[in-house]
Coordinates of C-alpha atoms in Angstrom, one line a residue:
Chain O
X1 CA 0.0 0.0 0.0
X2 CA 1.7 3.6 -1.0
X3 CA 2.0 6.0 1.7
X4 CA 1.4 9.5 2.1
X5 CA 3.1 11.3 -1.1
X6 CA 4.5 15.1 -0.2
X7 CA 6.3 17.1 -2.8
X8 CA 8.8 19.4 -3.0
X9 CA 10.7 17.3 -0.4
X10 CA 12.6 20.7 -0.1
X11 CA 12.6 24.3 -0.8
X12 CA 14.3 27.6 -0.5
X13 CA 13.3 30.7 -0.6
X14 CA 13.7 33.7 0.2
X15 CA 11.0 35.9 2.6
X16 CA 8.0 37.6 1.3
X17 CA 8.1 34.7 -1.5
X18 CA 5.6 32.4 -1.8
X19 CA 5.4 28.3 -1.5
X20 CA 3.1 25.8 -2.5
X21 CA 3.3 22.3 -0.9
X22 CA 1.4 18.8 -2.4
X23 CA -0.2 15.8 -0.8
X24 CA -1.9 13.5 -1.9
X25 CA -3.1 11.0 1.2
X26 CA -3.1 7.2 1.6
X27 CA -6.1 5.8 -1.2
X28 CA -9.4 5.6 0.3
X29 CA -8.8 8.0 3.4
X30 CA -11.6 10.3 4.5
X31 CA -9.5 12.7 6.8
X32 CA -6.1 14.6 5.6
X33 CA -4.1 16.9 8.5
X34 CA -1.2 19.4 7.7
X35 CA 1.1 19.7 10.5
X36 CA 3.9 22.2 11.2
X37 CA 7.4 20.8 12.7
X38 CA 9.8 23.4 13.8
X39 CA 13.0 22.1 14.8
X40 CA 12.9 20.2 18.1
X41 CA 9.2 20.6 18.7
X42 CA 6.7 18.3 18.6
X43 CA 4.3 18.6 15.4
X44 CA 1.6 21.4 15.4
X45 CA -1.9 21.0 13.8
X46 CA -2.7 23.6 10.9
X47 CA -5.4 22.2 9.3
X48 CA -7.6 18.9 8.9
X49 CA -9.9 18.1 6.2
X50 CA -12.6 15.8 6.3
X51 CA -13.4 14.7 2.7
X52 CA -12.9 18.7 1.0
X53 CA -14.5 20.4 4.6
X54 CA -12.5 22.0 6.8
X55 CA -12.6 20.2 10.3
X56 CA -10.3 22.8 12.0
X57 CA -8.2 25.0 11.6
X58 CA -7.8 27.2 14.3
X59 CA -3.9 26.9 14.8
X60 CA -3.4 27.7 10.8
X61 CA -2.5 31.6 10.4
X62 CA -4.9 33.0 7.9
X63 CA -3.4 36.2 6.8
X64 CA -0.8 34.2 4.9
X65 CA -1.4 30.7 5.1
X66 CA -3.7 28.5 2.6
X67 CA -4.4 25.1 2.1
X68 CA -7.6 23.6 0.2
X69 CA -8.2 20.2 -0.7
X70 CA -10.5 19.9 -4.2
X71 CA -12.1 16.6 -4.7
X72 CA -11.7 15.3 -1.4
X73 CA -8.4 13.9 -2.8
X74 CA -5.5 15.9 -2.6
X75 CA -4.3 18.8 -0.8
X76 CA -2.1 22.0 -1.3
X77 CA -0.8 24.2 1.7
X78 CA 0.5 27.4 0.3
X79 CA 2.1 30.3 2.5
X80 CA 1.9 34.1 1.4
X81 CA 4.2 35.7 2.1
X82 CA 7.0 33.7 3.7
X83 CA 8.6 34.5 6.8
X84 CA 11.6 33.4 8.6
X85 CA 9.7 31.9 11.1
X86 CA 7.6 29.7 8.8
X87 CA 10.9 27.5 8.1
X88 CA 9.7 24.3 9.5
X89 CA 9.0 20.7 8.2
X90 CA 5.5 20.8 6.8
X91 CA 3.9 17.5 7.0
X92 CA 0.8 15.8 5.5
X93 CA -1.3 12.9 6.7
X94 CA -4.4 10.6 6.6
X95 CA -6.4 8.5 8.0
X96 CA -9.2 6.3 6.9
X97 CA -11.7 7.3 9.6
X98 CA -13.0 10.8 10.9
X99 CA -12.1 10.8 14.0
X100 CA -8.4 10.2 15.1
X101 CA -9.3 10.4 18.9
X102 CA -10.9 7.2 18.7
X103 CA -8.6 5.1 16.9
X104 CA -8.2 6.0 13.7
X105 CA -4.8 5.8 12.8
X106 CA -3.0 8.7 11.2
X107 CA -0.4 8.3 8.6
X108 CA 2.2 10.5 7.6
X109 CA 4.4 11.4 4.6
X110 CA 8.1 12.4 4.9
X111 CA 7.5 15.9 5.2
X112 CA 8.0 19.4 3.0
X113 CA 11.1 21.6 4.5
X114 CA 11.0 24.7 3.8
X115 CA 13.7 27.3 4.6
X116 CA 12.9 30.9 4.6
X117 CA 15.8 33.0 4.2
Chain S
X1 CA -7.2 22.9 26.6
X2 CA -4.5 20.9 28.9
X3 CA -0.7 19.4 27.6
X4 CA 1.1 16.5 27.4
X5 CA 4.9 16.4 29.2
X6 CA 7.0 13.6 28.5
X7 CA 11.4 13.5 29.1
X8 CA 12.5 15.6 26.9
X9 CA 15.5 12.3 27.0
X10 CA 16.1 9.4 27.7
X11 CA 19.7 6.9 27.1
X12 CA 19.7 3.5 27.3
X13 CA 22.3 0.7 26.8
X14 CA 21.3 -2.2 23.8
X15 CA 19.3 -4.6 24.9
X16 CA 17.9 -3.3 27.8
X17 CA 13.8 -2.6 28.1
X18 CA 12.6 1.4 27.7
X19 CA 9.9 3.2 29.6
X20 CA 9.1 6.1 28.2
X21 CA 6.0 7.9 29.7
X22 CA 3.6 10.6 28.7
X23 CA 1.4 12.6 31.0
X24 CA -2.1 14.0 29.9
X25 CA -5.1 15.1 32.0
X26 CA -8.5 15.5 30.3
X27 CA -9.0 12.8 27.9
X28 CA -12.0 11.2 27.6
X29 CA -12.9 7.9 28.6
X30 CA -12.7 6.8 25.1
X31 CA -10.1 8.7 23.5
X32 CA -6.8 6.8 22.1
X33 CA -3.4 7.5 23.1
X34 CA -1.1 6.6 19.6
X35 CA 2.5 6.7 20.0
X36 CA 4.9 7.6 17.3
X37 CA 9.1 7.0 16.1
X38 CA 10.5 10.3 14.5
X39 CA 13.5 9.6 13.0
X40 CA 16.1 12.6 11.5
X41 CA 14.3 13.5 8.3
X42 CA 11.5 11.3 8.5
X43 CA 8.0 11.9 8.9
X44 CA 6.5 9.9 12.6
X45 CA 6.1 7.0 12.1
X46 CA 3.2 5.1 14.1
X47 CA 4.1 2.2 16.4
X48 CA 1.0 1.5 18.8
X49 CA -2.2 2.9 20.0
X50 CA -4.8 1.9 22.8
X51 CA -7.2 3.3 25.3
X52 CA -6.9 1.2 28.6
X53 CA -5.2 -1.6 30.4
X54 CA -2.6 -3.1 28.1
X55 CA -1.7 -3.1 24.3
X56 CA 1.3 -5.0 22.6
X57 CA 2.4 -5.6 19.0
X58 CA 5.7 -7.2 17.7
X59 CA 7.5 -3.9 18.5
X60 CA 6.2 -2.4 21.8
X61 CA 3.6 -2.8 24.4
X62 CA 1.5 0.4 25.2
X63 CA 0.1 0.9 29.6
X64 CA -2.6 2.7 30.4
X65 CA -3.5 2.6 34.2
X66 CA -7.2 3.1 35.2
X67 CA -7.1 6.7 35.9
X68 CA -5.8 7.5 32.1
X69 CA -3.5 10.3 33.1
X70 CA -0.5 8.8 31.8
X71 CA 0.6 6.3 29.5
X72 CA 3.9 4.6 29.4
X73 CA 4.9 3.0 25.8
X74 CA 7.6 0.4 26.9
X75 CA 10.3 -0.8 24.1
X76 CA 11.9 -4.1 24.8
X77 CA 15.5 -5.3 24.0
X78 CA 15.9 -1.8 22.3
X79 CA 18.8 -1.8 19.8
X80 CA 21.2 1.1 17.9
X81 CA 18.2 1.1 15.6
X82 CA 15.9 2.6 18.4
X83 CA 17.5 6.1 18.5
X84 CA 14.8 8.2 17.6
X85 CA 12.5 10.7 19.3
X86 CA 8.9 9.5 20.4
X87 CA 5.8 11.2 21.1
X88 CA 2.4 10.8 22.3
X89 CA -0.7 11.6 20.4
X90 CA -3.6 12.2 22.3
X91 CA -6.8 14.6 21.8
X92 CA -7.2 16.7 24.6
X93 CA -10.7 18.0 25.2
X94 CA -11.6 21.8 25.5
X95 CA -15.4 22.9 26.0
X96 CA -17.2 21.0 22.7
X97 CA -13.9 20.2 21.1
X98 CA -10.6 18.9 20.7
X99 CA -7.2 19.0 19.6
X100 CA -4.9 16.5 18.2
X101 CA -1.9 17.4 20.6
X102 CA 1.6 16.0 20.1
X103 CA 3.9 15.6 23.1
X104 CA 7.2 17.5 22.8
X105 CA 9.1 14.4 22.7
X106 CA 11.6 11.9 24.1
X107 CA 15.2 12.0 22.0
X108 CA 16.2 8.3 22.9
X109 CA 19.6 7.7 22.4
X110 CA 20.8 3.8 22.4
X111 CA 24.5 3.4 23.4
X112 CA 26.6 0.4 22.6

């Protein structure tokens, strides 16, 4: 069974600039998360989609962070404009069921790492 | 909405068993606690789950005691391979919601 599928694995750029990060999830799974990873933390909620609705996402920063998810299939985060403090490892998952508290296992990809300079 | 604290590290010599435990108030009585390997350039990577008593796989064994404020995810034999971090996952319950929270997580460093 393929796994969660993230691209770019990395990117550069410079502040201001804008990024777009892909995901498509594990086939068949209902529920897709983007996390934020800063170095040495623990990973951060920003968004979770249930089929193409929004579920939450009260920890993603709306005045420059995007992320919709068409189709109820795959997903794009975008960030506009960049700033230092977005460099971070931006992750995707899934999971086949709606709700993670009660079991249903979430799945990540390897991750999107972006540095802001 | 409450945390989760776990070591922030832990080192262990091969072969020897692992503790590692997370503390979390305010789950519900239902709610999973999923526990996860990070490795350098990896995303986590999921190695058990459960929601009371006792849970083992071929690679860990998951406790829960009654009260469900802590769970301890216990690796046995761990080898060089085991260096990782490892966090919790557990929703922890506000007023009509949740939030996926990840612990900060335990850097476990195997030594020879």
């Amino acid at each position: 069974e393929a796994g969660v599928a993230q691209s770019p694995r990395y990117k550069i750029i410079e502040k201001r600039q804008s990024v777009a990060f892909w995901c498509n999830p594990i086939s068949g799974h209902a529920t897709l998360y983007w996390y934020q990873q800063i170095l040495g933390q623990g990973p951060k909620l920003l968004i979770q989609f249930q089929n193409n609705g929004v579920v939450d996402d009260s920890q993603l920063p709306k005045d420059r962070f995007s992320a919709e998810r068409l189709k109820g299939v795959d997903s794009t985060l975008k960030i506009q404009p960049a700033k230092l403090e977005d460099s971070a490892v931006y992750l995707c998952a899934s999971s086949l069921g709606t709700d993670a508290a009660l079991g249903n296992t979430i799945y990540f990809g390897e991750g999107s790492w972006l540095t802001v300079v | 909405l409450a945390k989760t604290t776990q070591p922030i590290s832990m080192d262990s010599y091969e072969g020897q068993e692992v503790n590692i435990t997370c503390s979390h108030n305010n789950i519900a009585t239902n709610d999973y606690i999923t526990w996860y390997q990070q490795f350098p350039s990896q995303g986590p990577r999921f190695i058990i789950q459960g929601y009371k008593t006792k849970v083992t796989n071929e690679v860990a064994s998951l406790f829960i005691p009654a009260d469900r404020k802590s769970s301890t995810l216990s690796l046995p034999r761990v080898s060089l391979s085991d260096t990782a971090v490892y966090y919790c996952l557990v929703a922890l319950r506000g007023a009509g919601s949740y939030q996926l929270t990840f612990g900060k997580g335990t850097k476990l460093s195997v030594i020879p």
